[in-house]
mmCIF file of C-alpha atoms in Angstrom:
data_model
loop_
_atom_site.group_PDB
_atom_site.id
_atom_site.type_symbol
_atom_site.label_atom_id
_atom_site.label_comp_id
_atom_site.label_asym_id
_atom_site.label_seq_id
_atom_site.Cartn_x
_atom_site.Cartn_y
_atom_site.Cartn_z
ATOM 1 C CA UNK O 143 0.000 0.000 0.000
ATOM 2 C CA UNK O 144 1.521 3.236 -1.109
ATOM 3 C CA UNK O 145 0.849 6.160 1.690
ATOM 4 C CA UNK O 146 0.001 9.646 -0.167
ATOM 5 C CA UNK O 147 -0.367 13.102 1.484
ATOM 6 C CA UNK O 148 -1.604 15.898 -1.138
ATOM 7 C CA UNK O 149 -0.492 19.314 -0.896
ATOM 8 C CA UNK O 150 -3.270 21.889 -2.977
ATOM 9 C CA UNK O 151 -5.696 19.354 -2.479
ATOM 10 C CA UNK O 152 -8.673 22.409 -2.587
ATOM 11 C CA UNK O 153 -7.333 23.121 -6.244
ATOM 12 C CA UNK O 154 -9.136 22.026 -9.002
ATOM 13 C CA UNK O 155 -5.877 19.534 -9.834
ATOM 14 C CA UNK O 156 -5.747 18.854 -6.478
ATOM 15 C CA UNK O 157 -9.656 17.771 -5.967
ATOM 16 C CA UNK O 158 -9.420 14.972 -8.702
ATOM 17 C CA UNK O 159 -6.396 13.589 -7.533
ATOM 18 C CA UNK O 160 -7.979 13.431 -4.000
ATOM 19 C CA UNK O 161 -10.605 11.648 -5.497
ATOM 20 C CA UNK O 162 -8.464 9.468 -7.703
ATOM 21 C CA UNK O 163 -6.182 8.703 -4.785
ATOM 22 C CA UNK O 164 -9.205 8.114 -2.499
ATOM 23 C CA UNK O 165 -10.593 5.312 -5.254
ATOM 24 C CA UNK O 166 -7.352 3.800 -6.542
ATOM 25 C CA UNK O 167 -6.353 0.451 -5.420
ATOM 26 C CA UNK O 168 -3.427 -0.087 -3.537
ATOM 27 C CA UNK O 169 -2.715 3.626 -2.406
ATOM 28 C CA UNK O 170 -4.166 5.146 0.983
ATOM 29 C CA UNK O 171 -4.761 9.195 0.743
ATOM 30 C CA UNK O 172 -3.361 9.667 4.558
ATOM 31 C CA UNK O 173 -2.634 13.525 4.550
ATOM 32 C CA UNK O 174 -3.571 16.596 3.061
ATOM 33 C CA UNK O 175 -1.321 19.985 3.054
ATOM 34 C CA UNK O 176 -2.694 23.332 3.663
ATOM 35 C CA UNK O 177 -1.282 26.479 4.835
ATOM 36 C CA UNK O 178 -5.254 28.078 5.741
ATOM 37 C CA UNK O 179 -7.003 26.670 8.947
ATOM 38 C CA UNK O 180 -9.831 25.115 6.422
ATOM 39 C CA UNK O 181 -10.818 22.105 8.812
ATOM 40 C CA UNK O 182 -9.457 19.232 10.492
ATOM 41 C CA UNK O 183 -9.984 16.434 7.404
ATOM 42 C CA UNK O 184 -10.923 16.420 4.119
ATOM 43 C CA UNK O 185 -14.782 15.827 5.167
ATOM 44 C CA UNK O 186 -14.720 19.077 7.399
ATOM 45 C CA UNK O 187 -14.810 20.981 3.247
ATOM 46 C CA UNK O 188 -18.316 20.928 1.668
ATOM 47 C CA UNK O 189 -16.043 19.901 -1.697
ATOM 48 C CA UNK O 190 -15.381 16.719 -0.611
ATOM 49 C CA UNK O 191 -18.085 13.695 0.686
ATOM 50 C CA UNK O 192 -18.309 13.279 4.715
ATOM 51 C CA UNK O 193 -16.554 10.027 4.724
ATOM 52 C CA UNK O 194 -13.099 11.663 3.435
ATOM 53 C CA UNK O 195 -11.600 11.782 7.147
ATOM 54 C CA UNK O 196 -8.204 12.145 5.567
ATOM 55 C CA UNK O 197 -6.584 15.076 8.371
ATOM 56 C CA UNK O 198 -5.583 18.522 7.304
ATOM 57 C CA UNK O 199 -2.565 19.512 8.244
ATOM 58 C CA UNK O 200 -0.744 23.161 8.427
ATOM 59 C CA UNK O 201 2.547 22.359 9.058
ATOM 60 C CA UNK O 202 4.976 19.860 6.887
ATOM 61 C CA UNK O 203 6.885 18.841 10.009
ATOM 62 C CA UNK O 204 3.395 17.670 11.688
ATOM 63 C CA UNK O 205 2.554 16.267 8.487
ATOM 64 C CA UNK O 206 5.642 13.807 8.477
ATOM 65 C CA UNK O 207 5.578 13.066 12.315
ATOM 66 C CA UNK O 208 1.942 11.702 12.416
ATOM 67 C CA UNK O 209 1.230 10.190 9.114
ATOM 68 C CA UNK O 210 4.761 8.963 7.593
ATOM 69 C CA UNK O 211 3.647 9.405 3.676
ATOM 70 C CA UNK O 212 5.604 7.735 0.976
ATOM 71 C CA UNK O 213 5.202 9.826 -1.540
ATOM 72 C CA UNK O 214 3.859 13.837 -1.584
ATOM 73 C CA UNK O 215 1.625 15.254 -4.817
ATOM 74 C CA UNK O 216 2.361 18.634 -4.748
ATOM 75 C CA UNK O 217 -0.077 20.796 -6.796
ATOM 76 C CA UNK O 218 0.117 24.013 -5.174
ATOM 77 C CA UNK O 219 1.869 27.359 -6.545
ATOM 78 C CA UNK O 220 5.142 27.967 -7.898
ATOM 79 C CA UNK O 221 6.367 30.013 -4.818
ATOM 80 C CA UNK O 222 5.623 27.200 -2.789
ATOM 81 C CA UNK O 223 6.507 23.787 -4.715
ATOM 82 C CA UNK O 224 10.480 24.648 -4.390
ATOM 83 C CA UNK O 225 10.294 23.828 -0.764
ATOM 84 C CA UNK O 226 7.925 21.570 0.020
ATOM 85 C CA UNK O 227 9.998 19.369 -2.655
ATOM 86 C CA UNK O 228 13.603 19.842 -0.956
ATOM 87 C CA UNK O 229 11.563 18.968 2.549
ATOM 88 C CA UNK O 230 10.030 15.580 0.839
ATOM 89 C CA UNK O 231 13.599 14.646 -0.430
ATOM 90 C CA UNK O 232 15.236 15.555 2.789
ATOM 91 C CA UNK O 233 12.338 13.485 4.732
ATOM 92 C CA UNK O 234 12.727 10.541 2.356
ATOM 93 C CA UNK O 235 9.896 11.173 0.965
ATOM 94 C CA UNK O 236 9.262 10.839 -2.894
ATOM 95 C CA UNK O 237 7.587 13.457 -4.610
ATOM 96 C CA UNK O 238 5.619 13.837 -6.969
ATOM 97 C CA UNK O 239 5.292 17.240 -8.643
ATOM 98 C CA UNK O 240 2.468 19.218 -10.523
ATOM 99 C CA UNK O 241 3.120 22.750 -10.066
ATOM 100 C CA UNK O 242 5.294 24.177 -12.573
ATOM 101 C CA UNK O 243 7.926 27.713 -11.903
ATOM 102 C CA UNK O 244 11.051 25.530 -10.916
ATOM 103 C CA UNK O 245 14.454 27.629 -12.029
ATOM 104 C CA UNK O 246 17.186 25.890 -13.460
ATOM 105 C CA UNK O 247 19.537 26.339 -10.649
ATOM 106 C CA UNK O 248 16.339 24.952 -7.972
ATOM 107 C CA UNK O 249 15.773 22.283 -10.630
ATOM 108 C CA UNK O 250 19.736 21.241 -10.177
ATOM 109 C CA UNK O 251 19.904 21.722 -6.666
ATOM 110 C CA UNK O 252 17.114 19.213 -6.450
ATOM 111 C CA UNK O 253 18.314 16.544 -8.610
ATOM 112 C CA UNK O 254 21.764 16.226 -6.605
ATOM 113 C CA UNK O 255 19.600 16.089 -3.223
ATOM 114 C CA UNK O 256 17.650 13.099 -4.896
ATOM 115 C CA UNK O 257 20.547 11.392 -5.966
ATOM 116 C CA UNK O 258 22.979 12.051 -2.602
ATOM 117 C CA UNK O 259 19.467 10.521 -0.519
ATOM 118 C CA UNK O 260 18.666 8.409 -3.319
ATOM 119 C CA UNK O 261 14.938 9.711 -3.159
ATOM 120 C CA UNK O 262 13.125 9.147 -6.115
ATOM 121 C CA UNK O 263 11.490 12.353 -7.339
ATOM 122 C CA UNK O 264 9.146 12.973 -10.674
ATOM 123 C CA UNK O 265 8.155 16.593 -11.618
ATOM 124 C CA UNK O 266 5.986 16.831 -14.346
ATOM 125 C CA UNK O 267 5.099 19.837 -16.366
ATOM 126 C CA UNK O 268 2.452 17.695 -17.719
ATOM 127 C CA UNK O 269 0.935 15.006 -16.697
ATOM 128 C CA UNK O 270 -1.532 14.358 -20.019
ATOM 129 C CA UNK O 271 0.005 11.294 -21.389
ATOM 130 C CA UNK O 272 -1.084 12.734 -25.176
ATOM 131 C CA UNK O 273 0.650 16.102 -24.058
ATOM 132 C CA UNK O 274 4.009 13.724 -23.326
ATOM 133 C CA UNK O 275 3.234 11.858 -26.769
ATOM 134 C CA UNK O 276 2.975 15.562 -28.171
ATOM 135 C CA UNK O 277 6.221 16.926 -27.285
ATOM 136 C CA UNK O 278 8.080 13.589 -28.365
ATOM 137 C CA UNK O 279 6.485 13.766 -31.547
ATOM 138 C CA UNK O 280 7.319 18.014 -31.740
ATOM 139 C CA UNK O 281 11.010 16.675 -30.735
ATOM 140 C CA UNK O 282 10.909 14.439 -33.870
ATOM 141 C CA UNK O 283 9.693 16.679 -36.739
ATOM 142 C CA UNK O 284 12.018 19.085 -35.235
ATOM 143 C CA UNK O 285 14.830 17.262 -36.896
ATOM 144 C CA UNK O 286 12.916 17.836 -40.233
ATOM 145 C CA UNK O 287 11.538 21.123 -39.530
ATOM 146 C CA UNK O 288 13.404 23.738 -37.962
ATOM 147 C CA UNK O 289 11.148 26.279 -38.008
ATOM 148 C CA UNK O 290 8.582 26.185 -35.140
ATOM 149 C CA UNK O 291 6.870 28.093 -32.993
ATOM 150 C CA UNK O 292 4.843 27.145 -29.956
ATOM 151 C CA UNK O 293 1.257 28.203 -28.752
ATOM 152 C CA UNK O 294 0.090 27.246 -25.310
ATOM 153 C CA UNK O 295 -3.234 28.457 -23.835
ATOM 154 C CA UNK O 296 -4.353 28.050 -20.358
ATOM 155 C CA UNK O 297 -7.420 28.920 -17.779
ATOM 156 C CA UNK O 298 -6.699 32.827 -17.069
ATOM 157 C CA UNK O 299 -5.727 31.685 -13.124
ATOM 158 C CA UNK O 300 -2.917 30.000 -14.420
ATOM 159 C CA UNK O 301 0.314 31.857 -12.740
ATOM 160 C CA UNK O 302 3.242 30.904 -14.504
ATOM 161 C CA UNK O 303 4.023 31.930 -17.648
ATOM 162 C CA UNK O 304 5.507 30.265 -20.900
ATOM 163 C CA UNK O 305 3.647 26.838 -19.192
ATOM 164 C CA UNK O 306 6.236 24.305 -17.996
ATOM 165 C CA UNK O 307 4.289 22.384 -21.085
ATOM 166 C CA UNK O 308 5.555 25.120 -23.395
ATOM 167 C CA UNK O 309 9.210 25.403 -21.935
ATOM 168 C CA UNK O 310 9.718 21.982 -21.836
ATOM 169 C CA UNK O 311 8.373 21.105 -25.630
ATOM 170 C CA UNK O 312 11.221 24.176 -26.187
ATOM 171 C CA UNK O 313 13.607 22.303 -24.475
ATOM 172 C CA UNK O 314 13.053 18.923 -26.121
ATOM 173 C CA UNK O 315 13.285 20.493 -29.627
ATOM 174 C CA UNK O 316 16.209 22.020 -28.852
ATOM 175 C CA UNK O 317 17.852 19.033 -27.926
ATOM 176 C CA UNK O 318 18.105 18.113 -31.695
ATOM 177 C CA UNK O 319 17.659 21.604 -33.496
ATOM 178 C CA UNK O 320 20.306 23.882 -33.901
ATOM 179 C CA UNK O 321 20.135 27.334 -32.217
ATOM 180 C CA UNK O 322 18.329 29.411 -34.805
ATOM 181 C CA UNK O 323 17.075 33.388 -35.164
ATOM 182 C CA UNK O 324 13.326 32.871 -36.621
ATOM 183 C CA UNK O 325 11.720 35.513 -39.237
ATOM 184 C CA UNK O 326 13.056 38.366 -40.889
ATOM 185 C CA UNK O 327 16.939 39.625 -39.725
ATOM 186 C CA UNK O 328 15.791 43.235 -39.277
ATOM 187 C CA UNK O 329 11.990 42.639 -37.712
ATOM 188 C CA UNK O 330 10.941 45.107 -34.821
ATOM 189 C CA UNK O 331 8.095 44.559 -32.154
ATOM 190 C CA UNK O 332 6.366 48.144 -32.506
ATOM 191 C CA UNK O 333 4.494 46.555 -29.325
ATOM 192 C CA UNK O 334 6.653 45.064 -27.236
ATOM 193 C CA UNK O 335 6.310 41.103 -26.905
ATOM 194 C CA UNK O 336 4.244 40.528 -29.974
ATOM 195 C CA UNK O 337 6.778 37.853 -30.754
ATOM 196 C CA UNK O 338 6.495 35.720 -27.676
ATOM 197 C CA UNK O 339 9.044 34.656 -25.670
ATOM 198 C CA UNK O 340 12.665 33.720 -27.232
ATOM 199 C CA UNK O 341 14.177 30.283 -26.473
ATOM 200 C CA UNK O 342 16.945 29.705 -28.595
ATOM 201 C CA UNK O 343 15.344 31.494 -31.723
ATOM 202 C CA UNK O 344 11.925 29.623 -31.037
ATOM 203 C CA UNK O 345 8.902 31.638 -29.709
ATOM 204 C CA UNK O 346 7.032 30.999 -27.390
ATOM 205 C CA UNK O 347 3.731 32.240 -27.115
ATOM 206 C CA UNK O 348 0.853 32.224 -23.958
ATOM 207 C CA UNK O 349 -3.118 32.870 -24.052
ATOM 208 C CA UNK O 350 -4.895 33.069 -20.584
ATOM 209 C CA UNK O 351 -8.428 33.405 -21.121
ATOM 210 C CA UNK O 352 -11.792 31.688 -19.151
ATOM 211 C CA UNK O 353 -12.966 28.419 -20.219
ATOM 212 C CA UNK O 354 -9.502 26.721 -21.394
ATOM 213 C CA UNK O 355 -7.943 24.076 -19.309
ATOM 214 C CA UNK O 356 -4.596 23.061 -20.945
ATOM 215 C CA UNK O 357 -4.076 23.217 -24.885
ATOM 216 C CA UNK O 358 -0.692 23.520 -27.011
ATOM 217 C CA UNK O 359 0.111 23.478 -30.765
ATOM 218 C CA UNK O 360 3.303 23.275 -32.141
ATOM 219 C CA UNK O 361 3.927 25.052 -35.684
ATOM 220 C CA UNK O 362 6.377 23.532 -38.219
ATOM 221 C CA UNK O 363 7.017 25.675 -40.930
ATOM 222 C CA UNK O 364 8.549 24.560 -44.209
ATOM 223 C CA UNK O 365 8.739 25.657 -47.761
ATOM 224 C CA UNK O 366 5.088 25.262 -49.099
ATOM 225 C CA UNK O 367 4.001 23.496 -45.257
ATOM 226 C CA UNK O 368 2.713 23.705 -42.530
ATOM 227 C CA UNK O 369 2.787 20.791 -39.492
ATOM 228 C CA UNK O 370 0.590 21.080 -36.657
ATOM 229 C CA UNK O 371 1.241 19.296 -33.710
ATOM 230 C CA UNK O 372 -1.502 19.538 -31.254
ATOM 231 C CA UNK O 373 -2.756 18.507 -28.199
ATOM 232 C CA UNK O 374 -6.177 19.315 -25.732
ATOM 233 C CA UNK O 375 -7.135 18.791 -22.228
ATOM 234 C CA UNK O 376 -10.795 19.263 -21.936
ATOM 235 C CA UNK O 377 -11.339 18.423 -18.173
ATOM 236 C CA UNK O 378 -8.453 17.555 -15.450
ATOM 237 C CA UNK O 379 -9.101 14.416 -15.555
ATOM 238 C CA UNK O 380 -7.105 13.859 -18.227
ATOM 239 C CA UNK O 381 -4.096 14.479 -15.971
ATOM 240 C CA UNK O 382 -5.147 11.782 -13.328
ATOM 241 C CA UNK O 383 -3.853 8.487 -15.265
ATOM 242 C CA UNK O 384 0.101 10.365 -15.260
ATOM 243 C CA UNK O 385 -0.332 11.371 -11.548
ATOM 244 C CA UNK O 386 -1.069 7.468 -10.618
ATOM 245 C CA UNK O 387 1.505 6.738 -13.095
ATOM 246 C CA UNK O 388 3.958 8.840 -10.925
ATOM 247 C CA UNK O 389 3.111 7.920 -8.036
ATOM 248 C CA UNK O 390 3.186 4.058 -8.944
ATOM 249 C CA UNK O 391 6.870 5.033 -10.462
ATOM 250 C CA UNK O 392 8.374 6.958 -7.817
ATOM 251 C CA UNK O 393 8.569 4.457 -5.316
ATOM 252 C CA UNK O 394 10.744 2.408 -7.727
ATOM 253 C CA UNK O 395 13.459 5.043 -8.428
ATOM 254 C CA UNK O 396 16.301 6.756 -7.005
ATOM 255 C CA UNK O 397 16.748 9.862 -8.941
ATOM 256 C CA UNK O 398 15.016 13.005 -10.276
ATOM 257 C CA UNK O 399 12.827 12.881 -13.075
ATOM 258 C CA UNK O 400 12.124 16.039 -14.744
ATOM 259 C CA UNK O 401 9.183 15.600 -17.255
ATOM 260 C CA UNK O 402 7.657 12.101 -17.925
ATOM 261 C CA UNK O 403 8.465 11.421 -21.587
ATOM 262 C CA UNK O 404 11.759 10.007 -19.737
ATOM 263 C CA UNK O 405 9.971 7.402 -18.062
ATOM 264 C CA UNK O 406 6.971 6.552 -20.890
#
């Protein structure tokens, strides 16, 4: 039986994975993290049903001492997911990440805590398995098609900006394209940032409006083409089959994983 504590568990991400936790063979939902006095369990919120006695904790520390989770889901907010991370690792506790915002140099610093405590630890920037197919496939016509430029459009709460989706796709492609200044040598932005965001000659672009969830298209441009890579989440719970894929993986690993088209 795996032991899981959730932190965000009042999100919207964090509601279906209590629910998917909750229903899921061979995992026990024994904790939930949350920084507002909200109740004492899960049952004490009118969002969940009254037999969800799963305990609400405030502090981490508490959260370890009575309850001894194996793994943590953190879907919280980038300002917070840093930490709570580096306190699962140091805890021996796996975790298994949701929120997006990690720098490179946090992202590093984590990765050499997992491996010196030999912790296994997945962050995802997706957890879609078609969004993981998507940016394997974007990495592939890359090789082809050097041209590209990425779309991603979120719900208008959404914090972070490029998505970890987008930056990651970014990343992937630029594992096999070559570093490349996109459109005309001389174009100007008369508004600033109508181009997007630069990664390595790519752009990057972000929509945050009301009724999206998660979408992203990838643009290929060739001579006389176009190839659209593209890939929707209509509801969240199109992220719960990778979160109990994490959590069924962590356990079995001793490293950091950063995105989960290593591990598909």
């Amino acid at each position: 039986m795996i032991k899981v504590a959730i932190a965000g568990a009042r999100g919207k991400m964090g509601i279906e994975a209590v629910h998917t936790v909750m229903k899921r063979q061979g995992m026990e939902l024994v904790a939930a993290l949350d920084y507002k006095q909200v109740g004492t369990t899960l049952a004490d919120l009118e969002i969940f049903p009254v037999n969800y006695n799963v305990p609400i904790f405030t502090d981490f520390s508490e959260l370890v001492k009575y309850t001894a989770p194996d793994v943590l889901i953190d879907l919280t907010s980038p300002h917070a997911v840093y930490e709570h991370t580096k306190q699962a690792i140091l805890h021996n506790i796996r975790p298994v990440i949701g929120t997006t915002g990690f720098s490179d140099e946090q992202l590093e610093e984590l990765k050499q805590l997992a491996e010196e405590k030999k912790v296994g630890c997945i962050i995802a920037p997706n957890f879609a398995i078609g969004a993981i197919l998507m940016m394997k496939f974007a990495r592939e016509a890359a090789k082809y098609l050097p041209d590209v430029e990425i779309i991603e459009m979120h719900h208008d709460n959404k914090l972070d900006a490029p998505s970890g989706t987008g930056v990651k796709t970014a990343q992937m492609i630029a594992e096999v394209r070559t570093e490349k200044k996109q459109g005309h040598p001389t174009e100007k932005e008369t508004m600033p940032g109508a181009r997007g965001s630069d990664f390595e000659g790519m752009r990057i672009h972000s929509v945050r409006l009301p009724g999206l969830v998660a979408h992203q298209q990838v643009l290929f441009g060739g001579e006389g083409q176009l190839l659209t890579i593209r890939h929707d989440s209509l509801n969240r719970q199109s992220f719960m089959s990778g979160v109990v894929f994490s959590i069924e993986t962590v356990v079995g690993i001793e490293k950091l994983v950063y995105g989960l088209e290593n591990i598909i």
